[in-house]
Amino acid sequence: TTYTKNADMFGHAYQEFQDYFRNYPKGSVLDLGCGQGRDSIFLASIGHKVTAVDNSQVGVSQMLEKAKGLEIKGIVSDVLNLKLDDRFDIILFDMILHSFEKTQQQKILRKYLHCLNKDGIICIVFPDDMNSSYFMDILKPGNWVLLDEIVIKDVPIIPGEKNDYTFNMM
């Protein structure tokens, strides 16, 4: 797999992500599509209890190797088929939803809403060819409030790819 060739494929957690969550109340996090764990490792390093999920055994293993001593539980599973009874303060979708069709995005978001604690947040990171109103529309009906929308300029440079874009975080 790609991860086998590059053990640090996507680098560090975005600076804007770090800045936002550094002062956020500590709690439990579900990181869906964690890859090699850049967000999970950062969040655990500042005191969050993290459950990280990815369908890549290699990615999850690399994350757990880097995360020794941190409070991270790694699960190898497809987000469409994962069954969880746990509840979380933060559910993170970092650059995963855009790879699904809209009906699957709706299914995934609705599937994990039951895992969100009261007053919890959903954090979605997406490419700049999408917008927050798209995801707010998918979350309807509901009493969702857009707390913040942050432009992420600290996009990782992947060898061989052109880097002329930003991401957004809501």
Short mmCIF file of C-alpha atoms in Angstrom, two decimals:
data_model
loop_
_atom_site.label_atom_id
_atom_site.label_comp_id
_atom_site.label_asym_id
_atom_site.label_seq_id
_atom_site.Cartn_x
_atom_site.Cartn_y
_atom_site.Cartn_z
CA THR A 1 0.00 0.00 0.00
CA THR A 2 0.93 3.66 -0.17
CA TYR A 3 1.48 3.76 3.59
CA THR A 4 4.07 0.98 3.38
CA LYS A 5 6.12 3.13 0.99
CA ASN A 6 5.79 6.28 3.12
CA ALA A 7 5.37 5.87 6.88
CA ASP A 8 4.58 9.59 7.22
CA MET A 9 2.45 10.07 4.10
CA PHE A 10 0.37 13.06 5.24
CA GLY A 11 2.78 14.56 7.76
CA HIS A 12 1.64 16.38 10.88
CA ALA A 13 -1.83 17.52 11.94
CA TYR A 14 -2.64 20.82 10.21
CA GLN A 15 -1.46 23.83 12.18
CA GLU A 16 -4.96 25.34 12.14
CA PHE A 17 -6.36 22.04 13.50
CA GLN A 18 -3.76 22.05 16.28
CA ASP A 19 -4.51 25.68 17.14
CA TYR A 20 -8.26 24.99 17.35
CA PHE A 21 -8.10 21.86 19.49
CA ARG A 22 -5.17 22.85 21.72
CA ASN A 23 -7.56 24.92 23.88
CA TYR A 24 -10.69 22.84 23.33
CA PRO A 25 -12.02 20.97 26.42
CA LYS A 26 -10.44 17.53 26.69
CA GLY A 27 -12.66 14.53 26.12
CA SER A 28 -13.24 11.50 23.97
CA VAL A 29 -12.64 11.57 20.21
CA LEU A 30 -13.70 9.28 17.38
CA ASP A 31 -11.37 9.79 14.40
CA LEU A 32 -12.96 8.17 11.35
CA GLY A 33 -10.59 7.51 8.45
CA CYS A 34 -7.56 8.16 10.66
CA GLY A 35 -5.01 6.92 8.12
CA GLN A 36 -1.63 6.87 9.83
CA GLY A 37 -3.01 8.79 12.79
CA ARG A 38 -1.64 12.32 12.47
CA ASP A 39 -4.78 13.85 14.06
CA SER A 40 -5.26 11.05 16.59
CA ILE A 41 -1.67 11.24 17.80
CA PHE A 42 -1.86 15.02 18.18
CA LEU A 43 -5.20 14.89 20.02
CA ALA A 44 -4.01 12.13 22.37
CA SER A 45 -0.76 14.04 23.02
CA ILE A 46 -2.76 16.99 24.39
CA GLY A 47 -4.97 14.85 26.63
CA HIS A 48 -7.88 13.53 24.59
CA LYS A 49 -8.90 9.86 24.73
CA VAL A 50 -8.97 8.75 21.08
CA THR A 51 -10.60 5.91 19.19
CA ALA A 52 -9.12 5.89 15.68
CA VAL A 53 -10.63 3.94 12.78
CA ASP A 54 -9.28 3.20 9.31
CA ASN A 55 -9.66 0.38 6.82
CA SER A 56 -5.87 0.16 6.40
CA GLN A 57 -4.21 -2.30 8.77
CA VAL A 58 -0.85 -0.79 7.79
CA GLY A 59 -1.98 2.75 8.65
CA VAL A 60 -3.48 1.75 12.01
CA SER A 61 -0.37 -0.29 12.91
CA GLN A 62 1.92 2.62 12.01
CA MET A 63 -0.21 4.96 14.14
CA LEU A 64 -0.15 2.66 17.17
CA GLU A 65 3.63 2.23 16.85
CA LYS A 66 4.12 6.03 16.88
CA ALA A 67 1.54 6.48 19.67
CA LYS A 68 3.14 4.29 22.33
CA GLY A 69 2.22 5.70 25.74
CA LEU A 70 -0.72 7.72 24.40
CA GLU A 71 -4.39 6.94 24.98
CA ILE A 72 -5.33 5.72 21.49
CA LYS A 73 -7.40 2.70 20.58
CA GLY A 74 -6.93 1.66 16.95
CA ILE A 75 -9.65 -0.17 15.01
CA VAL A 76 -9.27 -1.59 11.51
CA SER A 77 -12.67 -1.30 9.86
CA ASP A 78 -14.61 0.22 7.01
CA VAL A 79 -16.56 3.24 8.35
CA LEU A 80 -19.68 2.06 6.50
CA ASN A 81 -19.75 -1.26 8.39
CA LEU A 82 -18.28 -0.39 11.80
CA LYS A 83 -20.58 -0.93 14.76
CA LEU A 84 -19.89 1.16 17.87
CA ASP A 85 -21.81 1.51 21.10
CA ASP A 86 -19.43 4.09 22.59
CA ARG A 87 -20.20 7.82 22.75
CA PHE A 88 -17.77 10.64 22.02
CA ASP A 89 -17.36 14.36 22.63
CA ILE A 90 -15.79 14.92 19.21
CA ILE A 91 -16.33 12.98 16.00
CA LEU A 92 -13.72 13.80 13.38
CA PHE A 93 -14.08 13.32 9.62
CA ASP A 94 -10.76 14.62 8.24
CA MET A 95 -10.70 14.37 4.44
CA ILE A 96 -12.82 11.22 4.31
CA LEU A 97 -16.37 12.28 3.41
CA HIS A 98 -15.41 13.78 0.05
CA SER A 99 -14.44 10.32 -1.21
CA PHE A 100 -18.04 9.08 -0.94
CA GLU A 101 -21.17 9.87 -2.97
CA LYS A 102 -23.73 12.16 -1.31
CA THR A 103 -26.06 9.31 -0.30
CA GLN A 104 -23.15 7.52 1.39
CA GLN A 105 -22.08 10.77 3.08
CA GLN A 106 -25.60 11.10 4.51
CA LYS A 107 -25.56 7.47 5.63
CA ILE A 108 -22.16 7.86 7.32
CA LEU A 109 -23.03 11.11 9.10
CA ARG A 110 -26.38 9.78 10.32
CA LYS A 111 -24.81 6.47 11.37
CA TYR A 112 -22.41 8.19 13.76
CA LEU A 113 -24.79 10.80 15.20
CA HIS A 114 -25.87 8.25 17.83
CA CYS A 115 -22.23 8.12 18.97
CA LEU A 116 -22.10 11.84 19.75
CA ASN A 117 -22.47 12.96 23.36
CA LYS A 118 -24.95 15.72 24.15
CA ASP A 119 -23.13 19.01 23.47
CA GLY A 120 -20.53 17.12 21.42
CA ILE A 121 -19.22 18.37 18.09
CA ILE A 122 -18.69 16.96 14.65
CA CYS A 123 -15.55 18.25 12.95
CA ILE A 124 -15.40 17.88 9.17
CA VAL A 125 -12.31 18.71 7.10
CA PHE A 126 -12.94 18.89 3.36
CA PRO A 127 -11.32 20.15 0.16
CA ASP A 128 -11.98 23.73 -0.95
CA ASP A 129 -14.12 22.59 -3.89
CA MET A 130 -16.87 21.87 -1.32
CA ASN A 131 -18.41 24.16 1.30
CA SER A 132 -19.90 24.01 4.80
CA SER A 133 -23.47 24.64 3.59
CA TYR A 134 -23.24 21.37 1.63
CA PHE A 135 -22.61 19.43 4.86
CA MET A 136 -25.08 21.48 6.91
CA ASP A 137 -27.71 20.53 4.32
CA ILE A 138 -26.81 16.84 4.65
CA LEU A 139 -27.24 17.09 8.44
CA LYS A 140 -30.84 18.32 8.10
CA PRO A 141 -33.20 17.88 9.81
CA GLY A 142 -31.60 18.75 13.11
CA ASN A 143 -30.62 21.60 15.35
CA TRP A 144 -27.06 21.84 14.11
CA VAL A 145 -25.12 25.05 14.57
CA LEU A 146 -22.02 25.88 12.55
CA LEU A 147 -19.60 26.90 15.32
CA ASP A 148 -16.59 27.73 13.20
CA GLU A 149 -15.32 27.51 9.65
CA ILE A 150 -11.56 27.63 9.31
CA VAL A 151 -9.47 27.71 6.14
CA ILE A 152 -6.57 25.29 6.40
CA LYS A 153 -3.53 26.52 4.53
CA ASP A 154 -1.12 24.08 6.19
CA VAL A 155 -1.91 21.41 3.60
CA PRO A 156 0.61 18.55 3.46
CA ILE A 157 2.78 18.38 0.36
CA ILE A 158 2.60 14.93 -1.14
CA PRO A 159 5.54 14.05 -3.40
CA GLY A 160 4.55 14.20 -7.05
CA GLU A 161 1.31 16.14 -6.46
CA LYS A 162 0.61 19.77 -7.23
CA ASN A 163 -0.26 21.75 -4.09
CA ASP A 164 -2.44 24.69 -5.13
CA TYR A 165 -5.41 24.16 -2.85
CA THR A 166 -6.58 24.61 0.71
CA PHE A 167 -8.91 22.64 2.94
CA ASN A 168 -11.74 23.86 5.12
CA MET A 169 -12.63 22.73 8.62
CA MET A 170 -16.08 23.11 10.11
#
